[in-house]
Amino acid sequence: MTREAFGIIAPHPPIMVPAVGGADADVTAASADALAVASRMLERFAPDTLVVMSPHAPGASNAFAVETAAETSGSLRLFGAPGAALRFAGDPEFAAALLDELDEAGIPAVGRGDMPRLDSGTLDHGVIVPMSFLAPDAPCPVLVLALSGLALDAHEAFGRVVSAVAASLGRRVAFVASGDCSHRLTHDGPYPYSPHGAELDDAIRSAVAASDFAALSRLDPVMVEEGGECGLRSFVALGGFLGEVAEARVLAYEGPWGIGYLTAVAGTPGLLARLDPTPDAGAKGGAPGQPEGALPALARAAIEAHVRGGRPPVSLHLDDPSLPQRAGAFVSLHTHGELRGCIGTIGPTRATLAEEVAHNAIEAALSDPRFPPLEPSELADLDVKVDVLHEAEPCSFDDLDPRTYGVIVTSGWRRGLLLPDLEGVDTPRQQVDIAL
């Protein structure tokens, strides 16, 4: 039987942790929501050992560093939040077996406990930030790995050895690839701008979305260098760990402050569906809106509760088996035939479709920047429409039909979406031009 393996790509900006960022942490809400989804999937996977590879763990340029301590701990003290602290049991047995196997494979590696300068037993922010969202009270040992300065193919081989050791020990292992994408997306970011930044992030995101981790090792070296990434080698190692046949799903990507943050999950074939079922890809782009029924009623209830100063519906539950468990969704509001608000998500960001719809309905009513917050007096004349989106698929102009399919366009970190079957949008060219 094929050994099951689960992996997560996780960003690690300290400002994302509320204790560090305060109100600014809300800027990365999409990443935080995506990590919450990944956390639930990780809990369901129930690993025996959780491996975390961090670009900021103390390491060596010419070798991989493996944490050998029986216990690790650390905090975000350097970022002004000493109370944001984590402590984990280590996995010396796995570490020793991994070091032996790496030596046998001719891959340079050292144990952090054997080199004082590697500060064995301490956790860096590349571990603390994602683990604060994924498993702050991890019930299993956590093994921290550091990147090396070796080539990308060495990191892929390293990931394969981690997988082999997991199999030899009979361990169910999850692999967290900590890392940010480009640090050079904008002119006003903390690092020098490069046009290769957005190009690099598009390439990384596309490869992961296509479940093609091998493509990450083939990226243009100039683009990689000029793009200013920090997590690519972690992602490549994850690909080696998962093997040639793996499935991946991008949960979120955003680029605030000129830095790209990618959150994704991946696993052996069929695993993601069992951990967290999502809708079948089905038709391209956005499916037509659901008929008036459970979803619009749920959206309306959420809006009315908030606009009238109450609480959202207590039970966010849908009994319709034809609806997906999770999906992106757009909630559109009209009064007297005129648009009154529209907010949505291209992919799922909440635990259930019901939560997705309720959240987006409230945002459409109160937070669409084009309109003032909805007033109680408007509720009686409010028309509510909910569009549930299938997973996006690459397409050409020949594939498009604006009556049937929605369209998403991207350029670097910017993205535009247009739902299907809109009045006055009759051709693919019109549809794409509006989205652009």
Short mmCIF file of N, CA and C in Angstrom, two decimals, residues 13-15 17 19-20 74-86 123-126 128-129 132:
data_model
loop_
_atom_site.label_atom_id
_atom_site.label_comp_id
_atom_site.label_asym_id
_atom_site.label_seq_id
_atom_site.Cartn_x
_atom_site.Cartn_y
_atom_site.Cartn_z
N PRO A 13 5.71 35.60 7.79
CA PRO A 13 5.95 36.97 8.25
C PRO A 13 5.54 37.15 9.70
N PRO A 14 6.42 37.58 10.59
CA PRO A 14 6.04 37.75 12.00
C PRO A 14 4.86 38.69 12.19
N ILE A 15 4.71 39.70 11.31
CA ILE A 15 3.62 40.66 11.46
C ILE A 15 2.26 39.99 11.33
N VAL A 17 1.34 37.41 12.94
CA VAL A 17 0.94 36.98 14.28
C VAL A 17 0.36 38.19 15.01
N ALA A 19 0.06 39.11 18.00
CA ALA A 19 0.87 39.64 19.09
C ALA A 19 1.98 40.54 18.58
N VAL A 20 2.37 40.35 17.33
CA VAL A 20 3.41 41.20 16.71
C VAL A 20 2.76 42.32 15.90
N GLY A 74 11.23 28.61 21.59
CA GLY A 74 11.60 29.93 21.09
C GLY A 74 10.42 30.87 21.16
N SER A 75 10.68 32.15 20.89
CA SER A 75 9.63 33.16 20.93
C SER A 75 9.90 34.19 19.84
N LEU A 76 8.94 35.10 19.71
CA LEU A 76 9.08 36.21 18.77
C LEU A 76 9.56 37.47 19.51
N ARG A 77 10.41 37.27 20.50
CA ARG A 77 10.94 38.38 21.31
C ARG A 77 11.63 39.43 20.43
N LEU A 78 12.38 38.99 19.43
CA LEU A 78 13.08 39.94 18.57
C LEU A 78 12.12 40.80 17.76
N PHE A 79 10.86 40.41 17.70
CA PHE A 79 9.85 41.17 16.97
C PHE A 79 8.87 41.84 17.93
N GLY A 80 9.30 41.98 19.18
CA GLY A 80 8.52 42.71 20.16
C GLY A 80 7.42 41.93 20.84
N ALA A 81 7.44 40.60 20.71
CA ALA A 81 6.37 39.79 21.30
C ALA A 81 6.96 38.59 22.03
N PRO A 82 7.60 38.79 23.19
CA PRO A 82 8.18 37.67 23.93
C PRO A 82 7.14 36.65 24.38
N GLY A 83 5.90 37.09 24.50
CA GLY A 83 4.84 36.18 24.93
C GLY A 83 4.40 35.22 23.84
N ALA A 84 4.75 35.52 22.59
CA ALA A 84 4.42 34.61 21.48
C ALA A 84 5.50 33.55 21.43
N ALA A 85 5.36 32.54 22.26
CA ALA A 85 6.39 31.53 22.45
C ALA A 85 5.82 30.14 22.24
N LEU A 86 6.65 29.24 21.71
CA LEU A 86 6.26 27.86 21.48
C LEU A 86 7.32 26.91 22.03
N LEU A 123 14.08 27.71 18.43
CA LEU A 123 13.18 27.85 17.29
C LEU A 123 13.30 29.25 16.70
N ASP A 124 13.35 29.35 15.39
CA ASP A 124 13.40 30.64 14.70
C ASP A 124 12.01 31.03 14.24
N HIS A 125 11.88 32.25 13.74
CA HIS A 125 10.54 32.71 13.35
C HIS A 125 10.00 31.96 12.13
N GLY A 126 10.88 31.37 11.34
CA GLY A 126 10.41 30.57 10.22
C GLY A 126 9.68 29.32 10.66
N ILE A 128 8.25 29.35 14.16
CA ILE A 128 7.26 29.82 15.13
C ILE A 128 6.03 30.41 14.44
N VAL A 129 6.23 31.21 13.39
CA VAL A 129 5.09 31.87 12.76
C VAL A 129 4.11 30.85 12.17
N SER A 132 2.44 28.68 14.83
CA SER A 132 1.47 29.39 15.66
C SER A 132 0.06 29.25 15.11
#
